[in-house]
Amino acid sequence: MTRKNLMKAARNGTKDGLEKTKIAMMRKVSFLSKKDCTDDIEEDSGYLDVTVSELKHPPPQLSPMPEGLSSQQVVRRHILGSIIQSERSYLDSLKRILLEYKKPLMEAEPRILSLKKIQPVFYRLKEILQCHSMFQIALASRVAEWDNTEKIGDLFVASFSKSMVLDVYSDYVNNFTNAMGLIKKACMSKPAFLEFLKKKQAASTDRITLYGLMVKPIQRFPQFILLLQDMLKNTPVGHQDRLPLQLALTELETLAEKLNEQKRLAEQLAEIQQLTRSVSDRNLSKQLNSDQKQLILSETLIETVYGEKGQVLKSKERKVFLLNDMLVCANINPSDCFVGPPDISSLVPIGPKYAVKWSAPLLQVQVVEVGQETPQRKDSIYQQSGSKRLSSTNSQGKLFLGPPRLYQDLQELQHDLSVVEEVTLLVGTLQGSYQNLNTTVGQDWCMALQRLIRIKEDEIQCANKCRLRLMIPGKPDKSGRPVSFTVVFSTPSPISKISWVNRLHLAKIALRNENLPGWVCVEDDEKTKPPFWCPLLACQLPVFTPKMQDLKAGLYNPVHCSLLGFSAASTSLPQGYLWVASGGDDSHGQVEIFSLNRPTPRSVKSFSLASPVLCLEYITEPSTDEELETQTSEVLSKIGNTICVGLLDGNILVYGSVDTAAQCLLTFCNPEGCPVLCLKHSANFLFAGLSNGKVAVYNRKVTEGFWDPDSCRHVVIGCAPVLKLLQIDECVWASCANQVSVIEGSSLRTQSFEVHPDPMVSVTHMVRAGGGVWMAFSEGSSLRLFHTETLEHLQEINISTPSAYLSPGQKSVCVTSLLICQGLLWVGTAQGIIVTLPVPRLEGIPKITGKGMTSLNAHNGPVEFLVATSSILSQDFLKRDSTTEGVDSSGGGEDKKVTNSSQESLQQVDGSPQAKAKGVLLQYHLRSTSQLPGKLLTARPEESSDSTQDSLEHTLEDGSIYELSDDPEVWVRGPGPSSKEVARREKVTSAAIISGGKGFRRLAKSSNSPDSSENTLMVWQLPITV
């Protein structure tokens, strides 16, 4: 690398790094020498060959800990020590590869491997060592002055933000699969090479393999990220190292993400190539060789054949490949994997060879969940492993694979339901009129039994959390009729099954016209192919059929649904409700509520308000201090989560968020009657941004939990309307004109700073990610990033859209909505076009470093709102039942129980060993018969009958079965899990983005979408993340 390029690389880092580089260049230090052109033939001449003398440049060494350090300073020193030790170990591993493996192979006589094979195996390792040798020199300098500066974040930025680092690591990662393949072939074909690897491993003290050493560069940046996260957690706000650490996290996360994506693509390409080589069918081989093929998911699953009672008859491993338009199942041939010596796999991973068993077009593959109705079709359905028709079905055409006891229980409940239905018909013929024996009671019995059947089916599904049942199209029979066969795969874990069901569902959505393509990168003339994890347009639907109404706001109300089945939870939108509000006209507003517990939102309720709606805010259930918990827990549990609605007439309405009842719990107006433009809650305060430039702040009543209108305090922000409020830790940011004011907690002290030079421009949107806030403005297409702690302006970008995507007469792009979700900054524009930009997900600074993507699905008018919906799948879905495997393997298990949260009221309760099992109280909606006409049919005296009935009803309320509802649109009214409980769980998150605006149109050149002014919601679904 020339001196000019070196100086240029240093300028990309910090000023400190630049100055140190200048000094090094002036002194012409010996360790920055030009590499010998006669060196390794594959090396590029553009990299420095760094030879570090430990005498001149000793490794970093922390001085003894001085006295008087705070606890955080002590922890930071320990973390710095971990960084030093970790980097030293990493450098030793790199040197070990080059000195103990590459060098002996290069010098061996006779040759163990040819130079043409040695160079690709160790490609770019020397350059990686050079990068980290230079980092070690700088690290040693920084460690020596640690007690004076206590700063290290800028060193990581200067060292790892250079393009050189990304280039060498990218080359190494992209070549890694190829290098492992070369080592594998060499082990098989050259016994001397295999013996060489064995001796090197045996001679090492840690007995680590060559593969174990060569995988370390792939693991290095995730290790750095963990160490810097720990350092940041122990760096107080205001510390000089805080912003540099956040920037360092951003650089490392961005670098790690790019390398992970390149590694993923390289591995997928290698997997497809290996599969293609195993295909004998020319047509299938040609399809797999197509550039359009993308590997979405591949995994080794166990194909299982079951008997009539759910017992396992036989099983075998299969490799299943989910491509973007087909599903392929292959036999694994282990005998072909180890042509060479049997101990090669201990030295380097060896991939298996495959023999394709079957393949099917993706759109013809169906996931059939256990307990679901089989499709009503005339096809012949066979089990894959034999010609015998499936027999584990009941009269209704349902298939159940699982413990025989559960299957028997289900059959008994179905029998009882048929009997009770007959009894109900007979009760209808009674001559007398009785409160507790009539057709109403009988129908309630029937509904209760139907619910018990559903619960039992859910238990069977829970017993099959690791069973994936697919219906695959087969070849037509002799008469030409289509034939389908079923295959049942056992997945390694419930999460694996969730991933398969979710990816199969999304892969089918990706084949719809609106997603072919769905996104383009306008920065490189649409050459970049959008990856599978890009948001997929799942549906579009109208809202507020009267066209004169304008969309104003959207809100996600997360509510957990206990009735959602295992596979349904994998394919449906995040559980909860979507509230959509309109401004209507000046005299009224309207709210429409959509249920999201299905692949497509469904409208469940709509109601009008006396004034147009301007904003919505979801408020979580208030937390109480320990000393007040005993006094207020009962009141607060009744309040729960709420939704606040701000109106044009100055009123604020508080609604319960439990279900679709949408009961208004409280109404109050700000003293000045100004329109409420925005709402935000922080701790026990509600902030309302008003049109007169003030923010009204309301306290929460301790004894009732509601907001106290009499506690209203006003904070003057400016003369212009307060357009946006944003919560940042203990503060709330309020935008007014071109300034933002930071309102501190309960003290309400403010600090204002200017965010745009033009006083006529207003801040219209603010979103936070990590340590930064992105802002959009009333004019122009620029977005600005500010630091949450120092309020420093960090970055500015412009949202550009090709003129071809703009309708005739449309002006330049203007931002109308802003959102951050799962590493993407969503930008909605006045032209109806939506753009996404990648941002870091961790605690760093959310700088834009990658290319933006433009959605080819757009609105005809401004994007009025963008709403992120996200829910965590129930922990019950992720637990593998310990009894399931035992039942499968033994074929018995009649006395075992399958644990399920909804089974509490179905369990037998024994008071003593001889006690008789307690029966199930058969009730549904009907909690009491006292309101029914007729006399009470009982053998007890009249004076005791009422107390008996009351006692019975009180015990009933404690049964968990009554937390369920027959209608899947009505949700459980029990308290949700606390945030601490959720944090301890393994999270599987589903997410979707919803936009609202006028009409729908395709931006593709060949599209002829009709113009529409109808209010429309577009729903983008994201893959489930673990």
mmCIF file with all atom_site columns, N, CA and C in Angstrom, residues 171-210:
data_model
loop_
_atom_site.group_PDB
_atom_site.id
_atom_site.type_symbol
_atom_site.label_atom_id
_atom_site.label_alt_id
_atom_site.label_comp_id
_atom_site.label_asym_id
_atom_site.label_entity_id
_atom_site.label_seq_id
_atom_site.pdbx_PDB_ins_code
_atom_site.Cartn_x
_atom_site.Cartn_y
_atom_site.Cartn_z
_atom_site.occupancy
_atom_site.B_iso_or_equiv
_atom_site.pdbx_formal_charge
_atom_site.auth_seq_id
_atom_site.auth_comp_id
_atom_site.auth_asym_id
_atom_site.auth_atom_id
_atom_site.pdbx_PDB_model_num
ATOM 1   N N  . ASP A 1 171 ? -12.805 -11.653 1.580  1.00 0.00 ? 171 ASP A N  1
ATOM 2   C CA . ASP A 1 171 ? -12.152 -12.667 0.756  1.00 0.00 ? 171 ASP A CA 1
ATOM 3   C C  . ASP A 1 171 ? -11.983 -13.976 1.525  1.00 0.00 ? 171 ASP A C  1
ATOM 4   N N  . TYR A 1 172 ? -11.609 -13.858 2.801  1.00 0.00 ? 172 TYR A N  1
ATOM 5   C CA . TYR A 1 172 ? -11.391 -15.062 3.607  1.00 0.00 ? 172 TYR A CA 1
ATOM 6   C C  . TYR A 1 172 ? -12.704 -15.816 3.825  1.00 0.00 ? 172 TYR A C  1
ATOM 7   N N  . VAL A 1 173 ? -13.752 -15.089 4.180  1.00 0.00 ? 173 VAL A N  1
ATOM 8   C CA . VAL A 1 173 ? -15.041 -15.725 4.447  1.00 0.00 ? 173 VAL A CA 1
ATOM 9   C C  . VAL A 1 173 ? -15.595 -16.375 3.181  1.00 0.00 ? 173 VAL A C  1
ATOM 10  N N  . ASN A 1 174 ? -15.505 -15.677 2.064  1.00 0.00 ? 174 ASN A N  1
ATOM 11  C CA . ASN A 1 174 ? -16.028 -16.226 0.808  1.00 0.00 ? 174 ASN A CA 1
ATOM 12  C C  . ASN A 1 174 ? -15.262 -17.466 0.366  1.00 0.00 ? 174 ASN A C  1
ATOM 13  N N  . ASN A 1 175 ? -13.984 -17.512 0.751  1.00 0.00 ? 175 ASN A N  1
ATOM 14  C CA . ASN A 1 175 ? -13.151 -18.649 0.342  1.00 0.00 ? 175 ASN A CA 1
ATOM 15  C C  . ASN A 1 175 ? -13.179 -19.789 1.347  1.00 0.00 ? 175 ASN A C  1
ATOM 16  N N  . PHE A 1 176 ? -13.800 -19.586 2.515  1.00 0.00 ? 176 PHE A N  1
ATOM 17  C CA . PHE A 1 176 ? -13.701 -20.563 3.607  1.00 0.00 ? 176 PHE A CA 1
ATOM 18  C C  . PHE A 1 176 ? -14.261 -21.929 3.194  1.00 0.00 ? 176 PHE A C  1
ATOM 19  N N  . THR A 1 177 ? -15.443 -21.930 2.581  1.00 0.00 ? 177 THR A N  1
ATOM 20  C CA . THR A 1 177 ? -16.042 -23.200 2.162  1.00 0.00 ? 177 THR A CA 1
ATOM 21  C C  . THR A 1 177 ? -15.162 -23.904 1.138  1.00 0.00 ? 177 THR A C  1
ATOM 22  N N  . ASN A 1 178 ? -14.608 -23.136 0.216  1.00 0.00 ? 178 ASN A N  1
ATOM 23  C CA . ASN A 1 178 ? -13.713 -23.713 -0.782 1.00 0.00 ? 178 ASN A CA 1
ATOM 24  C C  . ASN A 1 178 ? -12.455 -24.276 -0.134 1.00 0.00 ? 178 ASN A C  1
ATOM 25  N N  . ALA A 1 179 ? -11.910 -23.554 0.853  1.00 0.00 ? 179 ALA A N  1
ATOM 26  C CA . ALA A 1 179 ? -10.709 -24.030 1.549  1.00 0.00 ? 179 ALA A CA 1
ATOM 27  C C  . ALA A 1 179 ? -10.978 -25.339 2.281  1.00 0.00 ? 179 ALA A C  1
ATOM 28  N N  . MET A 1 180 ? -12.126 -25.433 2.951  1.00 0.00 ? 180 MET A N  1
ATOM 29  C CA . MET A 1 180 ? -12.456 -26.671 3.644  1.00 0.00 ? 180 MET A CA 1
ATOM 30  C C  . MET A 1 180 ? -12.642 -27.821 2.652  1.00 0.00 ? 180 MET A C  1
ATOM 31  N N  . GLY A 1 181 ? -13.192 -27.514 1.479  1.00 0.00 ? 181 GLY A N  1
ATOM 32  C CA . GLY A 1 181 ? -13.352 -28.549 0.460  1.00 0.00 ? 181 GLY A CA 1
ATOM 33  C C  . GLY A 1 181 ? -12.014 -29.054 -0.044 1.00 0.00 ? 181 GLY A C  1
ATOM 34  N N  . LEU A 1 182 ? -11.062 -28.149 -0.227 1.00 0.00 ? 182 LEU A N  1
ATOM 35  C CA . LEU A 1 182 ? -9.725  -28.556 -0.675 1.00 0.00 ? 182 LEU A CA 1
ATOM 36  C C  . LEU A 1 182 ? -9.040  -29.424 0.373  1.00 0.00 ? 182 LEU A C  1
ATOM 37  N N  . ILE A 1 183 ? -9.172  -29.039 1.647  1.00 0.00 ? 183 ILE A N  1
ATOM 38  C CA . ILE A 1 183 ? -8.568  -29.839 2.714  1.00 0.00 ? 183 ILE A CA 1
ATOM 39  C C  . ILE A 1 183 ? -9.201  -31.227 2.752  1.00 0.00 ? 183 ILE A C  1
ATOM 40  N N  . LYS A 1 184 ? -10.511 -31.287 2.591  1.00 0.00 ? 184 LYS A N  1
ATOM 41  C CA . LYS A 1 184 ? -11.208 -32.579 2.617  1.00 0.00 ? 184 LYS A CA 1
ATOM 42  C C  . LYS A 1 184 ? -10.717 -33.491 1.495  1.00 0.00 ? 184 LYS A C  1
ATOM 43  N N  . LYS A 1 185 ? -10.627 -32.945 0.277  1.00 0.00 ? 185 LYS A N  1
ATOM 44  C CA . LYS A 1 185 ? -10.170 -33.751 -0.866 1.00 0.00 ? 185 LYS A CA 1
ATOM 45  C C  . LYS A 1 185 ? -8.723  -34.184 -0.674 1.00 0.00 ? 185 LYS A C  1
ATOM 46  N N  . ALA A 1 186 ? -7.905  -33.291 -0.121 1.00 0.00 ? 186 ALA A N  1
ATOM 47  C CA . ALA A 1 186 ? -6.505  -33.635 0.091  1.00 0.00 ? 186 ALA A CA 1
ATOM 48  C C  . ALA A 1 186 ? -6.365  -34.752 1.115  1.00 0.00 ? 186 ALA A C  1
ATOM 49  N N  . CYS A 1 187 ? -7.197  -34.721 2.144  1.00 0.00 ? 187 CYS A N  1
ATOM 50  C CA . CYS A 1 187 ? -7.160  -35.786 3.147  1.00 0.00 ? 187 CYS A CA 1
ATOM 51  C C  . CYS A 1 187 ? -7.522  -37.136 2.528  1.00 0.00 ? 187 CYS A C  1
ATOM 52  N N  . MET A 1 188 ? -8.438  -37.128 1.575  1.00 0.00 ? 188 MET A N  1
ATOM 53  C CA . MET A 1 188 ? -8.890  -38.368 0.955  1.00 0.00 ? 188 MET A CA 1
ATOM 54  C C  . MET A 1 188 ? -7.875  -38.915 -0.061 1.00 0.00 ? 188 MET A C  1
ATOM 55  N N  . SER A 1 189 ? -7.239  -37.986 -0.763 1.00 0.00 ? 189 SER A N  1
ATOM 56  C CA . SER A 1 189 ? -6.377  -38.427 -1.865 1.00 0.00 ? 189 SER A CA 1
ATOM 57  C C  . SER A 1 189 ? -4.906  -38.505 -1.500 1.00 0.00 ? 189 SER A C  1
ATOM 58  N N  . LYS A 1 190 ? -4.506  -37.820 -0.413 1.00 0.00 ? 190 LYS A N  1
ATOM 59  C CA . LYS A 1 190 ? -3.094  -37.796 -0.050 1.00 0.00 ? 190 LYS A CA 1
ATOM 60  C C  . LYS A 1 190 ? -2.925  -38.199 1.416  1.00 0.00 ? 190 LYS A C  1
ATOM 61  N N  . PRO A 1 191 ? -2.609  -39.475 1.647  1.00 0.00 ? 191 PRO A N  1
ATOM 62  C CA . PRO A 1 191 ? -2.430  -39.943 3.031  1.00 0.00 ? 191 PRO A CA 1
ATOM 63  C C  . PRO A 1 191 ? -1.354  -39.164 3.784  1.00 0.00 ? 191 PRO A C  1
ATOM 64  N N  . ALA A 1 192 ? -0.344  -38.694 3.088  1.00 0.00 ? 192 ALA A N  1
ATOM 65  C CA . ALA A 1 192 ? 0.726   -37.947 3.761  1.00 0.00 ? 192 ALA A CA 1
ATOM 66  C C  . ALA A 1 192 ? 0.190   -36.644 4.364  1.00 0.00 ? 192 ALA A C  1
ATOM 67  N N  . PHE A 1 193 ? -0.740  -36.003 3.680  1.00 0.00 ? 193 PHE A N  1
ATOM 68  C CA . PHE A 1 193 ? -1.325  -34.765 4.197  1.00 0.00 ? 193 PHE A CA 1
ATOM 69  C C  . PHE A 1 193 ? -2.172  -35.050 5.432  1.00 0.00 ? 193 PHE A C  1
ATOM 70  N N  . LEU A 1 194 ? -2.951  -36.109 5.394  1.00 0.00 ? 194 LEU A N  1
ATOM 71  C CA . LEU A 1 194 ? -3.752  -36.481 6.560  1.00 0.00 ? 194 LEU A CA 1
ATOM 72  C C  . LEU A 1 194 ? -2.854  -36.796 7.746  1.00 0.00 ? 194 LEU A C  1
ATOM 73  N N  . GLU A 1 195 ? -1.747  -37.493 7.506  1.00 0.00 ? 195 GLU A N  1
ATOM 74  C CA . GLU A 1 195 ? -0.818  -37.805 8.580  1.00 0.00 ? 195 GLU A CA 1
ATOM 75  C C  . GLU A 1 195 ? -0.175  -36.536 9.123  1.00 0.00 ? 195 GLU A C  1
ATOM 76  N N  . PHE A 1 196 ? 0.077   -35.567 8.249  1.00 0.00 ? 196 PHE A N  1
ATOM 77  C CA . PHE A 1 196 ? 0.632   -34.275 8.664  1.00 0.00 ? 196 PHE A CA 1
ATOM 78  C C  . PHE A 1 196 ? -0.318  -33.561 9.623  1.00 0.00 ? 196 PHE A C  1
ATOM 79  N N  . LEU A 1 197 ? -1.617  -33.538 9.284  1.00 0.00 ? 197 LEU A N  1
ATOM 80  C CA . LEU A 1 197 ? -2.600  -32.897 10.151 1.00 0.00 ? 197 LEU A CA 1
ATOM 81  C C  . LEU A 1 197 ? -2.701  -33.602 11.499 1.00 0.00 ? 197 LEU A C  1
ATOM 82  N N  . LYS A 1 198 ? -2.621  -34.938 11.494 1.00 0.00 ? 198 LYS A N  1
ATOM 83  C CA . LYS A 1 198 ? -2.712  -35.691 12.747 1.00 0.00 ? 198 LYS A CA 1
ATOM 84  C C  . LYS A 1 198 ? -1.542  -35.364 13.665 1.00 0.00 ? 198 LYS A C  1
ATOM 85  N N  . LYS A 1 199 ? -0.358  -35.312 13.101 1.00 0.00 ? 199 LYS A N  1
ATOM 86  C CA . LYS A 1 199 ? 0.821   -35.040 13.921 1.00 0.00 ? 199 LYS A CA 1
ATOM 87  C C  . LYS A 1 199 ? 0.773   -33.632 14.502 1.00 0.00 ? 199 LYS A C  1
ATOM 88  N N  . LYS A 1 200 ? 0.317   -32.655 13.705 1.00 0.00 ? 200 LYS A N  1
ATOM 89  C CA . LYS A 1 200 ? 0.227   -31.282 14.210 1.00 0.00 ? 200 LYS A CA 1
ATOM 90  C C  . LYS A 1 200 ? -0.780  -31.170 15.349 1.00 0.00 ? 200 LYS A C  1
ATOM 91  N N  . GLN A 1 201 ? -1.873  -31.861 15.209 1.00 0.00 ? 201 GLN A N  1
ATOM 92  C CA . GLN A 1 201 ? -2.873  -31.820 16.274 1.00 0.00 ? 201 GLN A CA 1
ATOM 93  C C  . GLN A 1 201 ? -2.350  -32.505 17.526 1.00 0.00 ? 201 GLN A C  1
ATOM 94  N N  . ALA A 1 202 ? -1.697  -33.652 17.370 1.00 0.00 ? 202 ALA A N  1
ATOM 95  C CA . ALA A 1 202 ? -1.192  -34.388 18.530 1.00 0.00 ? 202 ALA A CA 1
ATOM 96  C C  . ALA A 1 202 ? -0.088  -33.624 19.242 1.00 0.00 ? 202 ALA A C  1
ATOM 97  N N  . ALA A 1 203 ? 0.683   -32.847 18.490 1.00 0.00 ? 203 ALA A N  1
ATOM 98  C CA . ALA A 1 203 ? 1.796   -32.120 19.092 1.00 0.00 ? 203 ALA A CA 1
ATOM 99  C C  . ALA A 1 203 ? 1.349   -30.866 19.826 1.00 0.00 ? 203 ALA A C  1
ATOM 100 N N  . SER A 1 204 ? 0.143   -30.380 19.564 1.00 0.00 ? 204 SER A N  1
ATOM 101 C CA . SER A 1 204 ? -0.329  -29.146 20.202 1.00 0.00 ? 204 SER A CA 1
ATOM 102 C C  . SER A 1 204 ? -0.847  -29.448 21.600 1.00 0.00 ? 204 SER A C  1
ATOM 103 N N  . THR A 1 205 ? -0.694  -28.482 22.498 1.00 0.00 ? 205 THR A N  1
ATOM 104 C CA . THR A 1 205 ? -1.133  -28.677 23.879 1.00 0.00 ? 205 THR A CA 1
ATOM 105 C C  . THR A 1 205 ? -2.653  -28.684 23.997 1.00 0.00 ? 205 THR A C  1
ATOM 106 N N  . ASP A 1 206 ? -3.332  -27.880 23.176 1.00 0.00 ? 206 ASP A N  1
ATOM 107 C CA . ASP A 1 206 ? -4.802  -27.807 23.256 1.00 0.00 ? 206 ASP A CA 1
ATOM 108 C C  . ASP A 1 206 ? -5.486  -28.785 22.308 1.00 0.00 ? 206 ASP A C  1
ATOM 109 N N  . ARG A 1 207 ? -4.718  -29.479 21.452 1.00 0.00 ? 207 ARG A N  1
ATOM 110 C CA . ARG A 1 207 ? -5.222  -30.475 20.515 1.00 0.00 ? 207 ARG A CA 1
ATOM 111 C C  . ARG A 1 207 ? -6.334  -29.913 19.619 1.00 0.00 ? 207 ARG A C  1
ATOM 112 N N  . ILE A 1 208 ? -6.207  -28.652 19.282 1.00 0.00 ? 208 ILE A N  1
ATOM 113 C CA . ILE A 1 208 ? -7.199  -28.038 18.394 1.00 0.00 ? 208 ILE A CA 1
ATOM 114 C C  . ILE A 1 208 ? -6.851  -28.393 16.946 1.00 0.00 ? 208 ILE A C  1
ATOM 115 N N  . THR A 1 209 ? -7.872  -28.623 16.136 1.00 0.00 ? 209 THR A N  1
ATOM 116 C CA . THR A 1 209 ? -7.670  -29.019 14.746 1.00 0.00 ? 209 THR A CA 1
ATOM 117 C C  . THR A 1 209 ? -7.381  -27.803 13.875 1.00 0.00 ? 209 THR A C  1
ATOM 118 N N  . LEU A 1 210 ? -6.987  -28.071 12.642 1.00 0.00 ? 210 LEU A N  1
ATOM 119 C CA . LEU A 1 210 ? -6.781  -26.975 11.694 1.00 0.00 ? 210 LEU A CA 1
ATOM 120 C C  . LEU A 1 210 ? -8.093  -26.241 11.442 1.00 0.00 ? 210 LEU A C  1
#
